[in-house]
Short mmCIF file of C-alpha atoms in Angstrom, two decimals:
data_model
loop_
_atom_site.label_atom_id
_atom_site.label_comp_id
_atom_site.label_asym_id
_atom_site.label_seq_id
_atom_site.Cartn_x
_atom_site.Cartn_y
_atom_site.Cartn_z
CA GLY A 1 -18.39 44.70 -23.37
CA ILE A 2 -18.03 45.24 -19.65
CA GLY A 3 -14.63 45.99 -18.17
CA PRO A 4 -13.06 43.93 -15.36
CA VAL A 5 -13.39 46.79 -12.84
CA THR A 6 -17.13 46.98 -13.47
CA LEU A 7 -17.45 43.22 -13.15
CA LEU A 8 -15.48 43.36 -9.90
CA LYS A 9 -17.83 45.97 -8.49
CA ILE A 10 -20.85 43.93 -9.51
CA SER A 11 -19.46 40.71 -7.99
CA LEU A 12 -17.90 42.28 -4.91
CA TRP A 13 -21.01 42.95 -2.84
CA PRO A 14 -22.63 39.51 -3.32
CA GLY A 15 -19.25 37.94 -2.58
CA ILE A 16 -18.91 39.94 0.64
CA GLY A 17 -22.42 38.94 1.69
CA ILE A 18 -21.78 35.26 1.04
CA ALA A 19 -18.41 35.46 2.82
CA ALA A 20 -20.13 37.03 5.85
CA ILE A 21 -22.70 34.23 5.96
CA VAL A 22 -19.98 31.59 5.60
CA ALA A 23 -17.94 33.27 8.35
CA LEU A 24 -20.97 33.28 10.66
CA CYS A 25 -21.56 29.57 10.07
CA SER A 26 -17.91 28.53 10.13
CA LEU A 27 -16.74 30.55 13.13
CA TRP A 28 -19.81 30.42 15.35
CA LEU A 29 -22.97 28.56 14.29
CA THR A 30 -21.42 25.21 13.34
CA PRO A 31 -19.17 24.91 16.44
CA ALA A 32 -22.05 26.03 18.66
CA GLY A 33 -24.34 23.44 17.09
CA LEU A 34 -21.79 20.65 17.57
CA SER A 35 -21.17 21.74 21.16
CA ARG A 36 -24.90 21.75 21.84
CA ASN A 37 -25.17 18.30 20.30
CA ALA A 38 -22.44 17.06 22.65
CA TYR A 39 -24.31 18.59 25.58
CA VAL A 40 -27.55 16.85 24.59
CA LEU A 41 -25.73 13.53 24.23
CA ASN A 42 -24.25 13.98 27.69
CA GLU A 43 -27.67 14.79 29.12
CA GLN A 44 -29.13 11.71 27.47
CA SER A 45 -26.26 9.58 28.74
CA SER A 46 -26.66 10.91 32.27
CA GLN A 47 -30.34 10.05 32.40
CA LEU A 48 -31.33 7.04 34.41
CA ASN A 49 -31.45 3.82 32.42
CA PHE A 50 -34.79 3.07 34.04
CA SER A 51 -36.44 6.24 32.70
CA LEU A 52 -37.67 4.21 29.71
CA VAL A 53 -39.04 1.39 31.86
CA THR A 54 -42.80 1.02 32.12
CA PRO A 55 -43.76 0.85 35.80
CA GLY A 56 -45.53 -2.32 36.86
CA SER A 57 -43.94 -4.68 34.32
CA PHE A 58 -40.75 -6.70 33.90
CA GLN A 59 -38.42 -5.38 31.22
CA GLU A 60 -34.95 -6.22 29.94
CA LEU A 61 -32.36 -3.45 29.91
CA GLY A 62 -29.59 -5.41 28.22
CA ASP A 63 -26.34 -6.78 29.65
CA GLY A 64 -28.32 -9.61 31.28
CA ARG A 65 -30.32 -7.21 33.43
CA THR A 66 -34.07 -7.48 34.04
CA VAL A 67 -35.89 -4.97 36.20
CA TYR A 68 -39.29 -4.37 37.73
CA ILE A 69 -40.26 -0.98 39.16
CA GLN A 70 -43.58 -0.29 40.80
CA ASN A 71 -43.55 3.45 40.07
CA LEU A 72 -41.30 6.40 39.20
CA LYS A 73 -41.28 9.80 40.86
CA ASP A 74 -39.43 13.14 40.69
CA ASN A 75 -39.25 13.34 36.90
CA LYS A 76 -38.50 9.61 36.60
CA THR A 77 -35.31 9.84 38.65
CA ARG A 78 -36.52 8.22 41.88
CA LEU A 79 -37.67 4.61 41.87
CA ASN A 80 -39.92 2.80 44.31
CA ASN A 81 -40.25 -0.94 45.04
CA ILE A 82 -37.42 -2.16 42.84
CA PHE A 83 -36.69 -5.73 41.73
CA MET A 84 -33.57 -6.29 39.62
CA SER A 85 -32.13 -9.55 38.27
CA GLU A 86 -28.59 -9.63 36.85
CA ASP A 87 -26.33 -12.28 35.36
CA HIS A 88 -22.79 -12.00 36.76
CA ASP A 89 -20.54 -14.59 35.07
CA GLY A 90 -23.06 -17.41 35.46
CA ARG A 91 -24.28 -16.29 38.89
CA LEU A 92 -27.81 -15.02 39.26
CA VAL A 93 -27.92 -11.88 41.38
CA ILE A 94 -31.31 -10.65 42.54
CA THR A 95 -31.61 -7.28 44.24
CA ARG A 96 -34.71 -5.88 45.89
CA ALA A 97 -35.06 -2.41 47.37
CA ASP A 98 -37.76 -0.11 48.66
CA SER A 99 -36.41 2.90 46.76
CA GLY A 100 -33.48 4.08 44.69
CA TYR A 101 -32.01 6.91 42.65
CA GLN A 102 -29.12 7.56 40.28
CA TYR A 103 -25.98 9.49 41.14
CA THR A 104 -22.60 10.23 39.60
CA PRO A 105 -19.59 10.62 41.90
CA PRO A 106 -17.53 13.80 41.50
CA HIS A 107 -14.73 13.61 38.89
CA SER A 108 -16.11 10.30 37.60
CA HIS A 109 -17.86 9.17 34.44
CA ALA A 110 -19.49 6.18 36.14
CA ARG A 111 -23.19 6.17 36.96
CA TYR A 112 -24.54 4.28 39.96
CA LEU A 113 -27.95 3.30 41.22
CA GLN A 114 -28.21 3.99 44.93
CA LEU A 115 -30.63 1.48 46.51
CA SER A 116 -32.12 1.77 49.99
CA ASP A 117 -33.57 -0.78 52.43
CA GLY A 118 -33.48 -4.09 50.62
CA TYR A 119 -31.98 -7.52 50.13
CA ARG A 120 -29.42 -8.93 47.73
CA TYR A 121 -29.43 -12.63 46.78
CA GLU A 122 -26.72 -14.51 44.88
CA VAL A 123 -27.52 -17.93 43.44
CA THR A 124 -25.45 -20.21 41.22
CA PRO A 125 -27.71 -22.30 38.93
CA GLY A 126 -27.21 -26.03 39.51
CA SER A 127 -25.66 -25.48 42.93
CA THR A 128 -27.17 -25.50 46.40
CA GLU A 129 -25.00 -22.59 47.49
CA ALA A 130 -26.67 -19.23 47.86
CA SER A 131 -26.13 -16.06 49.82
CA ARG A 132 -28.41 -13.40 51.21
CA ALA A 133 -27.45 -9.95 52.42
CA LYS A 134 -29.59 -7.25 53.93
CA TYR A 135 -28.55 -3.66 53.39
CA GLU A 136 -29.62 -0.16 54.20
CA THR A 137 -27.85 1.37 51.21
CA TYR A 138 -26.30 -0.38 48.22
CA SER A 139 -24.74 1.08 45.04
CA SER A 140 -25.01 -0.75 41.73
CA LEU A 141 -22.90 0.33 38.75
CA LEU A 142 -25.11 1.22 35.82
CA LYS A 143 -22.63 2.39 33.22
CA ASN A 144 -19.11 3.76 33.00
CA THR A 145 -18.93 6.16 30.11
CA ARG A 146 -16.78 9.14 29.37
CA GLN A 147 -18.76 12.24 28.55
CA ILE A 148 -18.15 14.09 25.31
CA THR A 149 -16.85 17.61 25.75
CA PRO A 150 -15.82 20.30 23.26
CA ASP A 151 -12.24 19.75 24.41
CA ASP A 152 -12.38 16.24 22.96
CA ASP A 153 -13.48 17.38 19.49
CA PRO A 154 -11.85 20.46 17.93
CA GLN A 155 -14.81 20.80 15.57
CA ALA A 156 -17.11 21.46 18.56
CA ALA A 157 -14.75 23.93 20.22
CA SER A 158 -15.36 27.64 19.89
CA THR A 159 -13.09 29.69 17.67
CA LEU A 160 -11.79 31.60 20.69
CA ARG A 161 -10.89 28.34 22.44
CA LEU A 162 -9.02 27.12 19.36
CA TRP A 163 -7.09 30.40 19.26
CA GLN A 164 -6.18 30.07 22.94
CA GLN A 165 -5.14 26.41 22.72
CA GLY A 166 -2.66 26.84 19.90
CA ASP A 167 -1.81 23.14 19.48
CA LYS A 168 -1.63 21.33 16.15
CA GLU A 169 -5.22 20.09 16.13
CA ALA A 170 -6.58 23.48 17.19
CA ASN A 171 -4.50 25.32 14.58
CA GLY A 172 -5.59 22.88 11.89
CA GLU A 173 -9.26 23.35 12.71
CA LEU A 174 -8.82 27.13 12.91
CA GLN A 175 -7.09 27.23 9.52
CA PHE A 176 -9.90 25.16 8.05
CA ARG A 177 -12.56 27.56 9.33
CA VAL A 178 -10.70 30.62 8.09
CA GLY A 179 -9.84 28.93 4.79
CA ILE A 180 -13.50 28.44 3.96
CA ILE A 181 -14.04 32.18 4.36
CA ILE A 182 -11.01 33.13 2.26
CA MET A 183 -12.16 30.73 -0.45
CA ILE A 184 -15.16 32.96 -1.27
CA PRO A 185 -13.24 36.03 -2.58
CA VAL A 186 -10.78 33.68 -4.30
CA LEU A 187 -13.66 32.06 -6.19
CA VAL A 188 -14.98 35.52 -7.09
CA LEU A 189 -11.61 36.45 -8.62
CA ILE A 190 -11.44 33.14 -10.47
CA GLY A 191 -14.95 33.73 -11.78
CA LEU A 192 -13.92 37.17 -13.03
CA SER A 193 -10.91 35.77 -14.86
CA LEU A 194 -13.03 33.08 -16.48
CA SER A 195 -15.67 35.61 -17.53
CA LYS A 196 -13.22 37.39 -19.79
CA ILE A 197 -13.71 36.21 -23.36
CA ASN A 198 -11.30 36.47 -26.25
CA PRO A 199 -13.30 36.77 -29.49
CA ARG A 200 -10.80 34.54 -31.27
CA GLN A 201 -11.22 31.76 -28.68
CA GLY A 202 -15.02 31.72 -28.67
CA ARG A 203 -17.47 31.97 -25.82
CA MET A 204 -17.24 28.28 -24.86
CA ALA A 205 -13.44 28.16 -24.54
CA LYS A 206 -13.42 28.63 -20.76
CA LEU A 207 -16.61 26.71 -20.02
CA VAL A 208 -14.83 23.43 -19.23
CA PRO A 209 -12.32 25.02 -16.77
CA ALA A 210 -15.21 26.84 -15.09
CA ILE A 211 -17.15 23.58 -14.65
CA VAL A 212 -14.07 21.81 -13.26
CA ILE A 213 -13.45 24.61 -10.75
#
């Protein structure tokens, strides 16, 4: 037969290689991928709602909002000849503008549509009351969302950031990442112990424990 030291030498190098691959994925690739995913989601969220609108046609954007845009310019971020109809608690609000663009105020998660040179009409269906306002600039709230950052999700944070934070969630995530790496040599040692066969027990005696593990 083959002695345990020989088996350890045979199993050691593949185990080290697998542990190195697992460490690369656990400590760097997986957090980097999740962080990149959060960045892409933020980029998608920060894009103008009207970027999917077909110029020259009326389209619904949800939340009781219908819009018409004659054309889009500057990578679909600047709008020209805008017509927008909104339902505000039973009141019909119609906004028209010559041009517009999206902006996000500093230290804010809200996105606004800045309109220029237009009119705003408010009409209550079934009532004769209506209002009309002319404006040079007008800001309309598009969406108020909080962006996802690696600080919000420990799984997307880098290993160095987790080490620097040192709180319970960061330590838990760090222990999980390191634990996956330590598990590889532990499984190698368990495999070595299960590979040892006592002739009196038979070759299949440790098959069930090996399958369970």
